[in-house]
Coordinates of C-alpha atoms in Angstrom, one line a residue:
M49 CA 151.8 -77.6 247.5
K50 CA 150.9 -73.8 247.2
Q51 CA 147.2 -74.6 247.3
H52 CA 147.7 -76.9 250.2
L53 CA 149.4 -73.9 252.2
A54 CA 146.9 -71.4 250.7
G55 CA 144.1 -73.2 252.0
V56 CA 142.4 -73.6 248.8
T57 CA 140.3 -76.9 249.0
G58 CA 138.8 -78.8 246.1
Q59 CA 142.0 -80.7 245.1
I60 CA 143.8 -81.3 247.9
T61 CA 143.5 -80.7 252.1
S62 CA 144.1 -77.4 253.4
C63 CA 147.1 -77.2 255.8
K64 CA 146.0 -76.1 259.2
K65 CA 149.0 -75.3 260.5
V66 CA 150.5 -72.8 258.1
S67 CA 150.9 -68.9 259.4
H68 CA 148.8 -66.0 258.1
D69 CA 151.7 -64.6 256.5
V70 CA 152.5 -67.9 254.3
R71 CA 149.0 -68.2 253.3
H72 CA 148.5 -64.8 252.1
Q73 CA 151.8 -65.0 250.2
M74 CA 150.6 -68.4 248.7
L75 CA 147.2 -67.0 247.6
E76 CA 148.9 -64.1 245.9
S77 CA 151.0 -66.4 244.0
L78 CA 148.1 -68.2 243.0
K79 CA 146.4 -65.1 241.7
N80 CA 149.5 -64.3 239.9
V81 CA 149.5 -67.6 238.2
Q82 CA 145.7 -67.2 237.3
Q83 CA 146.1 -64.0 235.8
K84 CA 149.1 -64.8 233.7
K85 CA 147.0 -67.9 232.7
Q86 CA 144.4 -65.7 231.5
T87 CA 146.7 -63.1 229.8
E88 CA 148.3 -66.2 227.7
E89 CA 144.6 -67.6 226.8
L90 CA 143.4 -64.1 225.4
N91 CA 146.6 -63.4 223.2
E92 CA 146.3 -66.9 222.0
A93 CA 142.7 -66.5 221.1
Y94 CA 143.4 -63.0 219.6
D95 CA 146.7 -64.4 217.4
D96 CA 144.2 -67.2 216.2
Q97 CA 141.8 -65.1 215.4
Q98 CA 144.2 -62.6 213.5
E99 CA 145.8 -65.8 211.5
A100 CA 142.1 -67.0 210.5
E101 CA 141.3 -63.4 209.0
E102 CA 144.8 -63.3 207.3
S103 CA 144.7 -67.1 206.2
P104 CA 145.2 -67.5 202.6
Q105 CA 143.2 -70.6 202.4
P106 CA 141.0 -70.2 199.4
S107 CA 138.1 -72.1 201.2
K108 CA 138.0 -68.7 203.3
R109 CA 139.2 -66.3 200.7
V110 CA 136.1 -67.1 198.6
A111 CA 133.5 -66.2 201.2
F112 CA 134.3 -62.6 200.8
A113 CA 132.3 -60.9 198.4
Q114 CA 135.0 -59.0 196.9
A115 CA 136.6 -62.5 195.7
S116 CA 134.0 -63.2 192.8
E117 CA 134.0 -59.6 191.9
A118 CA 137.4 -59.8 191.5
V119 CA 137.5 -63.4 189.5
D120 CA 134.6 -61.5 187.2
A121 CA 136.9 -58.6 186.4
I122 CA 140.0 -60.8 185.5
A123 CA 137.9 -62.9 183.4
A124 CA 136.7 -59.7 181.7
I125 CA 140.3 -58.8 180.8
G126 CA 140.7 -61.8 178.9
P127 CA 143.7 -64.2 178.2
G128 CA 147.2 -63.1 179.1
F129 CA 146.5 -61.0 181.7
K130 CA 149.3 -61.1 184.4
G131 CA 148.5 -59.9 188.0
P132 CA 150.4 -57.6 190.0
S133 CA 153.6 -58.3 191.6
Y134 CA 154.4 -58.2 195.6
H135 CA 156.3 -55.0 194.7
E136 CA 153.3 -53.5 192.8
L137 CA 150.8 -54.6 195.4
R138 CA 152.9 -52.9 198.6
V139 CA 154.0 -49.8 196.7
N140 CA 152.5 -48.7 193.4
L141 CA 148.9 -49.8 193.8
L142 CA 149.1 -49.3 197.6
G143 CA 150.0 -45.6 196.7
D144 CA 147.0 -45.2 194.0
C145 CA 144.5 -46.5 196.8
K146 CA 145.9 -43.9 199.1
K147 CA 145.2 -41.2 196.4
E148 CA 142.0 -42.3 195.7
C149 CA 141.2 -42.4 199.3
Q150 CA 142.4 -38.7 199.8
L151 CA 140.3 -37.7 196.9
L152 CA 137.5 -39.5 198.4
V153 CA 138.1 -37.3 201.7
E154 CA 138.4 -34.3 199.7
N155 CA 134.9 -34.7 197.9
H156 CA 133.5 -35.1 201.2
R157 CA 135.4 -32.2 202.8
S158 CA 133.7 -30.1 200.0
N159 CA 130.2 -31.2 201.2
W160 CA 130.5 -30.5 204.9
A161 CA 131.0 -26.5 204.2
K162 CA 127.9 -26.9 201.8
T163 CA 125.4 -29.1 203.8
G164 CA 126.9 -29.3 207.3
C165 CA 128.0 -32.4 209.1
T166 CA 127.6 -34.4 212.1
I167 CA 130.5 -35.8 214.2
M168 CA 129.9 -39.3 215.5
A169 CA 132.1 -40.7 218.6
D170 CA 132.2 -44.4 219.1
G171 CA 134.0 -46.0 221.9
W172 CA 134.4 -49.6 222.4
S173 CA 137.0 -52.1 223.6
D174 CA 138.9 -54.8 221.7
Q175 CA 139.8 -58.3 222.9
R176 CA 142.9 -57.3 224.5
Q177 CA 140.8 -54.7 226.5
I178 CA 142.3 -51.5 224.7
T179 CA 139.7 -48.6 225.0
L180 CA 139.4 -46.9 221.5
I181 CA 137.3 -43.6 220.5
N182 CA 136.4 -43.2 216.8
F183 CA 135.6 -40.1 215.3
L184 CA 133.5 -40.0 212.2
V185 CA 131.8 -37.3 210.1
H186 CA 128.9 -37.9 208.4
C187 CA 127.3 -35.5 205.6
T188 CA 125.2 -35.8 202.4
A189 CA 128.2 -37.6 200.4
G190 CA 129.0 -40.0 203.3
V191 CA 130.9 -41.1 206.0
T192 CA 134.4 -40.1 206.6
F193 CA 136.5 -41.8 209.4
V194 CA 138.6 -38.9 211.0
K195 CA 140.7 -41.0 213.5
S196 CA 141.1 -43.4 216.3
V197 CA 142.4 -42.7 219.6
D198 CA 143.9 -45.0 222.3
A199 CA 142.3 -44.0 225.4
S200 CA 143.3 -46.9 227.8
D201 CA 145.5 -44.8 229.6
L202 CA 143.3 -41.5 229.8
V203 CA 140.6 -40.3 232.3
K204 CA 137.6 -40.4 230.2
D205 CA 136.2 -37.3 231.9
A206 CA 134.1 -34.7 230.2
Q207 CA 137.2 -32.3 230.1
M208 CA 139.0 -35.1 228.2
L209 CA 136.4 -35.7 225.9
F210 CA 136.0 -32.1 225.3
N211 CA 139.3 -31.7 224.2
L212 CA 139.2 -34.6 221.6
F213 CA 136.1 -33.3 220.3
S214 CA 137.4 -29.8 219.9
E215 CA 140.4 -31.1 217.9
V216 CA 138.0 -33.0 215.4
I217 CA 135.8 -30.0 215.2
E218 CA 138.8 -27.4 214.4
W219 CA 139.9 -30.1 212.1
V220 CA 136.6 -30.5 210.0
G221 CA 136.2 -26.6 210.7
P222 CA 133.6 -25.2 213.2
S223 CA 131.3 -23.6 210.8
N224 CA 130.6 -26.7 208.9
V225 CA 129.6 -29.0 212.3
V226 CA 126.0 -28.9 213.1
H227 CA 125.5 -31.8 215.4
I228 CA 127.6 -34.3 217.6
V229 CA 126.4 -38.0 218.2
T230 CA 127.6 -40.0 221.1
D231 CA 126.3 -42.5 223.5
N232 CA 124.6 -41.2 226.6
A233 CA 127.0 -41.8 229.2
A234 CA 127.3 -39.0 231.9
N235 CA 130.7 -37.9 230.6
Y236 CA 129.4 -37.6 227.0
V237 CA 126.7 -35.7 228.1
A238 CA 128.7 -33.2 230.0
A239 CA 131.5 -33.0 227.0
G240 CA 128.5 -32.1 224.7
R241 CA 127.6 -29.4 227.0
L242 CA 131.0 -28.1 227.0
V243 CA 130.9 -28.1 223.4
H244 CA 127.9 -26.4 222.9
D245 CA 128.9 -24.0 225.5
K246 CA 132.2 -23.0 223.3
Y247 CA 130.3 -23.4 219.7
D248 CA 126.5 -22.4 220.7
H249 CA 125.5 -23.6 217.0
I250 CA 126.8 -27.1 217.4
F251 CA 124.2 -29.3 219.6
W252 CA 124.4 -32.8 220.9
S253 CA 122.3 -35.6 221.2
P254 CA 122.7 -39.3 222.1
C255 CA 122.7 -42.3 219.9
A256 CA 119.0 -42.8 219.2
A257 CA 119.6 -46.8 218.7
H258 CA 121.3 -47.0 221.8
C259 CA 118.4 -45.2 223.7
F260 CA 115.9 -47.2 222.2
N261 CA 118.0 -50.4 223.2
L262 CA 117.8 -49.0 226.7
L263 CA 114.3 -48.5 226.2
L264 CA 113.8 -52.3 225.3
K265 CA 115.9 -53.0 228.2
D266 CA 113.6 -51.2 230.9
I267 CA 110.4 -52.7 229.3
G268 CA 112.1 -56.1 229.3
S269 CA 113.1 -55.7 233.1
M270 CA 109.5 -55.3 233.8
P271 CA 108.4 -58.4 236.2
F272 CA 105.4 -59.1 233.9
V273 CA 107.4 -58.9 230.6
S274 CA 110.5 -60.7 232.1
G275 CA 108.1 -63.5 233.4
V276 CA 106.9 -63.8 229.8
A277 CA 110.4 -63.9 228.4
S278 CA 111.4 -66.7 230.9
R279 CA 108.8 -68.9 230.0
A280 CA 109.5 -68.4 226.4
S281 CA 112.9 -69.0 227.1
K282 CA 112.0 -72.5 228.5
V283 CA 110.4 -73.3 225.2
T284 CA 113.3 -72.3 223.0
I285 CA 115.8 -74.0 225.0
F286 CA 113.8 -77.4 225.5
V287 CA 113.5 -77.5 221.7
Y288 CA 116.8 -76.4 220.5
N289 CA 118.4 -78.9 223.1
H290 CA 116.8 -81.9 221.9
M291 CA 117.4 -82.6 217.9
T292 CA 114.5 -85.1 217.7
F293 CA 111.9 -82.4 218.5
L294 CA 113.7 -80.0 216.5
A295 CA 114.1 -82.1 213.4
W296 CA 110.1 -83.0 214.0
L297 CA 109.5 -79.2 213.8
R298 CA 111.6 -78.6 210.8
K299 CA 109.7 -81.1 208.6
R300 CA 106.1 -79.1 209.1
E301 CA 105.1 -77.0 206.1
G302 CA 105.9 -73.2 206.6
W303 CA 108.5 -73.8 209.3
K304 CA 111.2 -71.0 210.2
E305 CA 113.5 -71.0 212.8
I306 CA 112.3 -69.7 216.1
V307 CA 115.7 -67.8 217.2
R308 CA 116.7 -65.3 215.0
P309 CA 119.2 -62.3 215.5
G310 CA 118.0 -59.0 216.1
V311 CA 119.4 -55.5 215.6
T312 CA 120.5 -55.5 219.3
Q313 CA 120.4 -58.1 222.5
F314 CA 117.3 -56.7 223.8
A315 CA 115.6 -56.7 220.3
T316 CA 116.3 -60.3 219.7
T317 CA 114.4 -60.8 223.0
F318 CA 111.3 -59.6 221.9
I319 CA 111.8 -60.6 218.1
T320 CA 112.0 -64.4 219.4
L321 CA 108.8 -63.9 221.4
K322 CA 107.1 -62.9 218.3
S323 CA 108.7 -65.9 216.5
I324 CA 107.2 -68.1 219.2
H325 CA 104.1 -66.7 218.9
D326 CA 104.0 -67.3 215.3
H327 CA 105.0 -71.0 216.0
K328 CA 102.3 -71.6 218.3
H329 CA 100.2 -74.0 216.4
H330 CA 103.4 -75.8 215.4
L331 CA 104.7 -76.0 219.1
Q332 CA 101.2 -77.3 220.2
A333 CA 100.7 -80.0 217.5
L334 CA 104.1 -81.2 218.7
V335 CA 103.3 -81.9 222.4
T336 CA 100.0 -83.4 221.4
H337 CA 101.8 -85.6 218.8
D338 CA 102.5 -89.2 219.6
H339 CA 106.1 -88.4 218.9
F340 CA 106.4 -86.4 221.9
V341 CA 103.7 -88.0 224.1
K342 CA 105.4 -91.5 224.1
H343 CA 109.1 -90.2 224.1
R344 CA 110.8 -90.6 227.4
L345 CA 111.6 -86.9 227.5
A346 CA 107.9 -86.1 228.0
K347 CA 108.2 -87.4 231.5
T348 CA 111.0 -85.4 232.5
A349 CA 110.4 -82.0 234.6
A350 CA 111.7 -80.1 231.6
G351 CA 109.4 -81.9 229.2
K352 CA 106.4 -81.5 231.4
T353 CA 107.1 -77.7 232.1
F354 CA 107.5 -77.5 228.1
S355 CA 104.2 -79.0 227.6
D356 CA 102.3 -76.9 230.4
I357 CA 103.9 -73.9 229.0
V358 CA 102.9 -74.4 225.4
L359 CA 99.4 -75.7 226.2
D360 CA 98.6 -72.5 228.6
N361 CA 96.4 -70.1 226.4
K362 CA 97.5 -67.3 229.3
F363 CA 100.8 -67.7 227.8
W364 CA 100.0 -67.0 224.4
N365 CA 97.8 -64.0 225.4
D366 CA 100.6 -62.7 227.6
C367 CA 102.9 -63.2 224.6
L368 CA 100.9 -61.3 222.4
I369 CA 100.4 -58.5 224.6
V370 CA 104.4 -57.9 224.9
V371 CA 104.7 -58.3 221.3
K372 CA 102.0 -55.6 220.3
I373 CA 103.6 -53.2 223.2
V374 CA 107.3 -53.5 221.7
A375 CA 106.3 -53.7 218.1
P376 CA 106.3 -49.7 217.3
I377 CA 109.4 -49.5 219.3
V378 CA 111.3 -52.3 217.8
H379 CA 110.5 -51.0 214.4
L380 CA 111.7 -47.5 215.2
L381 CA 115.0 -49.0 216.4
R382 CA 115.2 -50.6 213.2
I383 CA 114.9 -47.2 211.4
V384 CA 117.5 -45.1 213.5
D385 CA 119.9 -48.2 213.6
A386 CA 120.0 -48.4 209.6
D387 CA 123.1 -46.7 208.2
E388 CA 121.7 -45.9 204.8
K389 CA 119.8 -43.0 205.1
P390 CA 119.0 -40.2 208.2
S391 CA 116.0 -40.7 210.5
M392 CA 116.1 -37.7 212.8
G393 CA 112.8 -36.3 211.2
Y394 CA 110.9 -39.4 212.5
V395 CA 111.8 -40.1 216.0
Y396 CA 109.7 -37.3 217.5
E397 CA 106.6 -38.6 215.8
G398 CA 107.5 -42.4 216.3
M399 CA 107.8 -41.9 220.1
H400 CA 104.4 -40.3 220.4
R401 CA 102.7 -42.8 217.8
A402 CA 104.3 -45.6 219.9
K403 CA 102.6 -44.3 223.3
K404 CA 99.5 -44.0 221.5
A405 CA 99.4 -47.4 220.2
I406 CA 100.0 -48.9 223.8
K407 CA 97.0 -46.8 224.9
E408 CA 94.9 -47.9 222.2
M409 CA 95.9 -51.5 222.7
F410 CA 94.8 -51.3 226.4
K411 CA 91.4 -49.5 225.4
G412 CA 92.3 -46.2 227.4
K413 CA 92.8 -48.0 230.7
K414 CA 95.4 -45.6 232.4
E415 CA 96.4 -48.2 235.4
M416 CA 97.1 -50.8 232.6
H417 CA 99.0 -48.6 230.0
K418 CA 100.7 -46.1 232.4
P419 CA 103.5 -48.6 233.2
Y420 CA 104.8 -48.9 230.0
T421 CA 104.2 -45.3 228.6
D422 CA 105.9 -44.2 231.7
I423 CA 108.9 -45.7 231.0
I424 CA 108.8 -44.4 227.3
K425 CA 108.1 -40.9 228.4
A426 CA 111.1 -41.2 231.0
R427 CA 113.3 -42.0 228.2
W428 CA 111.9 -39.4 225.9
H429 CA 112.4 -36.6 228.5
K430 CA 115.7 -37.8 229.4
H431 CA 117.3 -38.3 225.8
F432 CA 115.0 -37.2 223.2
R433 CA 113.4 -34.0 224.4
C434 CA 115.5 -31.6 222.6
D435 CA 115.4 -28.5 220.1
L436 CA 117.0 -30.5 217.1
H437 CA 114.4 -33.5 217.3
A438 CA 111.4 -31.1 217.4
A439 CA 112.7 -28.8 214.5
A440 CA 113.5 -32.0 212.3
Y441 CA 109.8 -33.1 213.0
Y442 CA 108.9 -29.5 211.9
F443 CA 110.5 -29.4 209.0
N444 CA 109.3 -33.2 207.8
P445 CA 106.8 -32.4 205.3
A446 CA 105.3 -36.0 205.5
F447 CA 104.3 -35.0 209.0
F448 CA 103.7 -31.0 208.8
Y449 CA 101.5 -31.3 206.0
D450 CA 99.5 -34.2 206.9
E451 CA 96.0 -33.0 207.1
K452 CA 95.5 -34.4 210.9
F453 CA 98.8 -32.4 212.1
V454 CA 98.2 -30.3 215.2
E455 CA 100.6 -27.8 215.6
K456 CA 101.9 -27.5 219.3
N457 CA 103.6 -24.5 220.8
N458 CA 106.6 -26.5 222.2
I459 CA 107.6 -27.4 218.8
T460 CA 107.3 -23.8 217.6
Q461 CA 109.3 -22.6 220.3
A462 CA 111.8 -25.1 220.0
V463 CA 112.2 -24.1 216.3
L464 CA 112.5 -20.3 217.1
R465 CA 114.9 -20.9 219.9
L466 CA 117.3 -22.3 217.1
L467 CA 116.6 -19.5 214.7
E468 CA 117.4 -17.0 217.8
I469 CA 121.0 -18.2 217.8
R470 CA 122.9 -15.7 215.7
S471 CA 125.5 -18.2 214.4
I472 CA 123.0 -20.1 213.0
C473 CA 120.5 -17.6 211.7
N474 CA 122.1 -14.0 211.2
D475 CA 119.0 -12.5 210.0
L476 CA 116.2 -13.8 212.3
A477 CA 113.4 -11.9 210.2
K478 CA 114.4 -13.4 206.9
G479 CA 114.5 -16.6 208.5
I480 CA 110.9 -16.7 209.8
Q481 CA 109.7 -15.0 206.3
E482 CA 111.2 -18.0 204.5
M483 CA 109.5 -20.2 207.3
Q484 CA 106.5 -18.6 206.5
V485 CA 106.7 -19.7 202.8
Y486 CA 107.1 -23.5 204.1
Y487 CA 104.2 -22.9 207.0
D488 CA 102.0 -21.4 204.2
R489 CA 102.7 -24.2 201.5
K490 CA 103.6 -21.3 198.7
G491 CA 105.5 -21.7 195.7
S492 CA 106.7 -25.2 195.0
F493 CA 105.8 -26.5 198.6
G494 CA 102.1 -26.1 197.1
R495 CA 102.2 -27.8 194.1
E496 CA 100.2 -30.9 193.5
S497 CA 103.3 -33.1 193.2
A498 CA 104.5 -32.1 196.4
R499 CA 101.0 -32.9 197.9
T500 CA 101.2 -36.5 196.5
V501 CA 104.7 -37.2 197.5
T502 CA 104.1 -36.4 201.0
R503 CA 101.0 -38.4 201.1
T504 CA 102.1 -41.3 199.4
I505 CA 105.9 -41.9 200.4
R506 CA 105.9 -44.3 203.2
P507 CA 108.6 -46.6 204.8
E508 CA 109.1 -50.2 203.8
A509 CA 108.0 -52.3 206.7
P510 CA 110.7 -55.1 207.8
P511 CA 109.5 -58.4 206.9
D512 CA 110.4 -60.2 209.7
F513 CA 108.9 -58.0 212.5
D514 CA 105.6 -56.6 211.0
D515 CA 102.8 -56.2 213.7
Q516 CA 100.4 -55.8 210.9
E517 CA 100.2 -59.7 211.3
F518 CA 98.3 -58.7 214.5
D519 CA 95.8 -56.5 213.3
N520 CA 93.2 -59.0 212.9
E521 CA 93.5 -60.5 216.1
N522 CA 90.4 -60.2 218.3
V523 CA 92.0 -60.2 221.9
I524 CA 89.9 -58.6 224.3
Y525 CA 92.0 -57.4 227.3
Q526 CA 90.1 -57.3 230.6
E527 CA 90.6 -55.4 233.5
H528 CA 92.5 -58.2 235.2
A529 CA 94.0 -59.9 232.2
F530 CA 97.4 -59.5 233.5
P531 CA 99.3 -57.8 236.2
A532 CA 99.5 -54.2 236.0
E533 CA 103.1 -52.8 236.8
S534 CA 104.2 -50.3 239.0
S535 CA 105.0 -46.8 237.5
R536 CA 108.6 -46.2 237.4
Q537 CA 108.6 -42.5 237.2
G538 CA 105.8 -39.9 236.9
V539 CA 106.4 -37.9 234.3
E540 CA 103.9 -35.2 233.3
E541 CA 102.3 -36.3 230.0
N542 CA 102.3 -33.8 227.0
D543 CA 101.2 -35.7 224.2
M544 CA 100.8 -34.4 220.5
N545 CA 97.6 -34.9 218.7
I546 CA 98.8 -37.3 216.0
T547 CA 97.2 -39.5 213.2
D548 CA 95.5 -42.9 214.1
Q549 CA 97.7 -44.9 211.6
P550 CA 100.1 -47.0 213.2
I551 CA 103.9 -46.0 212.9
L552 CA 104.7 -48.7 210.8
D553 CA 102.5 -47.3 208.0
V554 CA 103.8 -43.6 208.8
A555 CA 107.5 -43.5 209.9
L556 CA 109.6 -43.0 206.8
R557 CA 112.2 -45.4 206.4
V558 CA 115.4 -43.6 207.5
S559 CA 115.1 -41.4 204.5
S560 CA 116.1 -37.8 204.0
V561 CA 113.3 -35.5 203.5
L562 CA 114.4 -32.7 201.4
P563 CA 116.8 -34.7 199.2
R564 CA 114.0 -37.1 198.3
F565 CA 112.0 -34.0 197.1
Q566 CA 114.8 -32.6 194.7
A567 CA 114.3 -35.0 192.1
T568 CA 110.8 -34.5 191.6
L569 CA 110.1 -31.0 192.6
T570 CA 111.5 -27.8 193.4
L571 CA 111.7 -27.0 197.2
L572 CA 113.3 -23.5 197.4
E573 CA 115.6 -21.3 195.2
L574 CA 118.6 -20.5 197.1
D575 CA 121.0 -17.7 196.4
A576 CA 124.4 -18.3 195.1
N577 CA 125.7 -17.0 198.5
F578 CA 124.4 -19.9 200.0
H579 CA 126.8 -22.4 198.5
I580 CA 124.2 -25.1 198.3
S581 CA 121.9 -23.8 195.2
Y582 CA 122.9 -27.3 193.2
L583 CA 121.0 -29.4 195.8
F584 CA 117.7 -27.9 194.4
D585 CA 116.3 -27.5 191.1
Q586 CA 115.9 -24.0 189.8
S587 CA 112.4 -22.4 189.7
N588 CA 111.1 -19.3 188.5
E589 CA 108.0 -19.5 191.1
L590 CA 110.3 -18.3 194.2
Q591 CA 112.3 -15.7 192.2
H592 CA 111.5 -13.2 194.8
S593 CA 111.2 -15.6 197.8
F594 CA 113.0 -14.7 201.0
P595 CA 116.6 -15.5 201.2
A596 CA 117.7 -17.1 204.5
A597 CA 121.2 -17.1 206.0
L598 CA 123.7 -19.9 205.0
S599 CA 123.9 -21.3 208.6
L600 CA 120.3 -21.6 208.8
S601 CA 120.4 -23.5 205.3
Q602 CA 123.0 -25.6 206.7
L603 CA 120.5 -26.4 209.9
L604 CA 117.6 -27.3 207.7
V605 CA 119.5 -29.6 205.6
S606 CA 121.6 -31.2 208.1
L607 CA 118.4 -31.8 209.9
S608 CA 117.5 -34.0 207.3
L609 CA 120.6 -35.4 206.3
T610 CA 121.8 -36.3 210.3
T611 CA 122.5 -39.8 210.9
Q612 CA 121.2 -40.9 214.5
S613 CA 122.8 -44.3 215.0
L614 CA 126.4 -45.4 215.9
G615 CA 125.1 -48.8 215.1
S616 CA 124.9 -49.9 218.9
K617 CA 127.5 -52.2 217.8
N618 CA 129.1 -52.0 221.3
G619 CA 125.9 -52.5 223.1
N620 CA 126.6 -50.1 226.3

């Protein structure tokens, strides 16, 4: 009746004599009913998930990694062991776990004053649309969860975020904080500026993984790339929607699934493109086999489209082009998205190597590579071009001591701007003198072991996305091999002279530069007043080296330890 009076068609005819007031009331009533249904369904789904997570069914519990560890631990005790009671689990053992957690946090707090730390903020919404902001602190000892704020009823403007950051900074200790990492939303950017205005030694930068994800999104939205991705999507949809063909493919030797999840939504698109290119011969064998040719599905419109795409050489060339364009970016995304080790010292070099790889792929033809390099430069200037990234790159021996390294004025100026901040370096002369030791490779920096380490330690390439597979491909890109995209933004180019090695050979896998060397050689001997001398081996070679300020030492160590990724788990 309400639908009849409201004029909602589909299940009943509309009443033509009802007044406008009654029609409006009925429409509002239907909206309220629909909203109530959606709320109930959402709550039921949430309750079902909670029940599934808390289910005591052994078949679900045994799936946890801790289950096998618990069984092994119990078996090691031997017969006669009695498990804890309900009271012991909820009172005694829970209290012990709390004390253990407090001791772990205190251990982390002691490291904050020695090496500096990074504050990370991660905003997300749960299934009930409750907006939460998690605050975490990262240092050499690990990551510490500080608190979670329910911001559902708060106006998430710059001032509110600044107040939240200030509370966390004061709890951690302003002198211990070097860096703040958030996403790149406008309110977080403005809050970062307010924090830096109040604490001039604390710098803000966006989450690198989130920025690389947006970079891949920009590239994926280009007409040429989106066209290739759309055709590839038709291939995967047809294969996975028809089990008879998928079963035939799975029987072939060396077959691997085409669709594999990536670190982010947009990375998955390009990883799937590469996977499709890897299965080129399998797919072509399918469309030429009697199993497909004589099947009724081959005569359908979808089957003909699938066959045309698979047998089109231009599609495979375009697919290869897109894969080679994004390969360095996807690998760099994997580096910064990993949680094990820091990666700030490799972002600067990695971005420039990605641009150079694209230029070399197009044989230096500006009209062909410019649309892609412009997107990279636009994201670089918007998100990554900051003094912290430049300084982290400068103090990375893997790049600074490379024989092909060419020092650029903007890099040196960025480092000097940091040193000129008194709260970072209260004795500029001594700080520059210590930099000179690093620059001239004196003392332990000049050891043969140090030279060997900087030349040989390289990251492990990801096994499922390695563009080295394409190095032997003899693909010649002609002038009009594919459409050139219009430039998004005209950013003045300021490329660095960098080595010719591809990024997959050079960017170290999210590893900390200075801590890696501490196990094999002495980097610096720091005065006891710095409170971080335990990080380095003692050496007699630098007994008379120039001591730098505590805050400068904190900056250098933190630059090599700062985590760049919040995980891009929220996909924002």
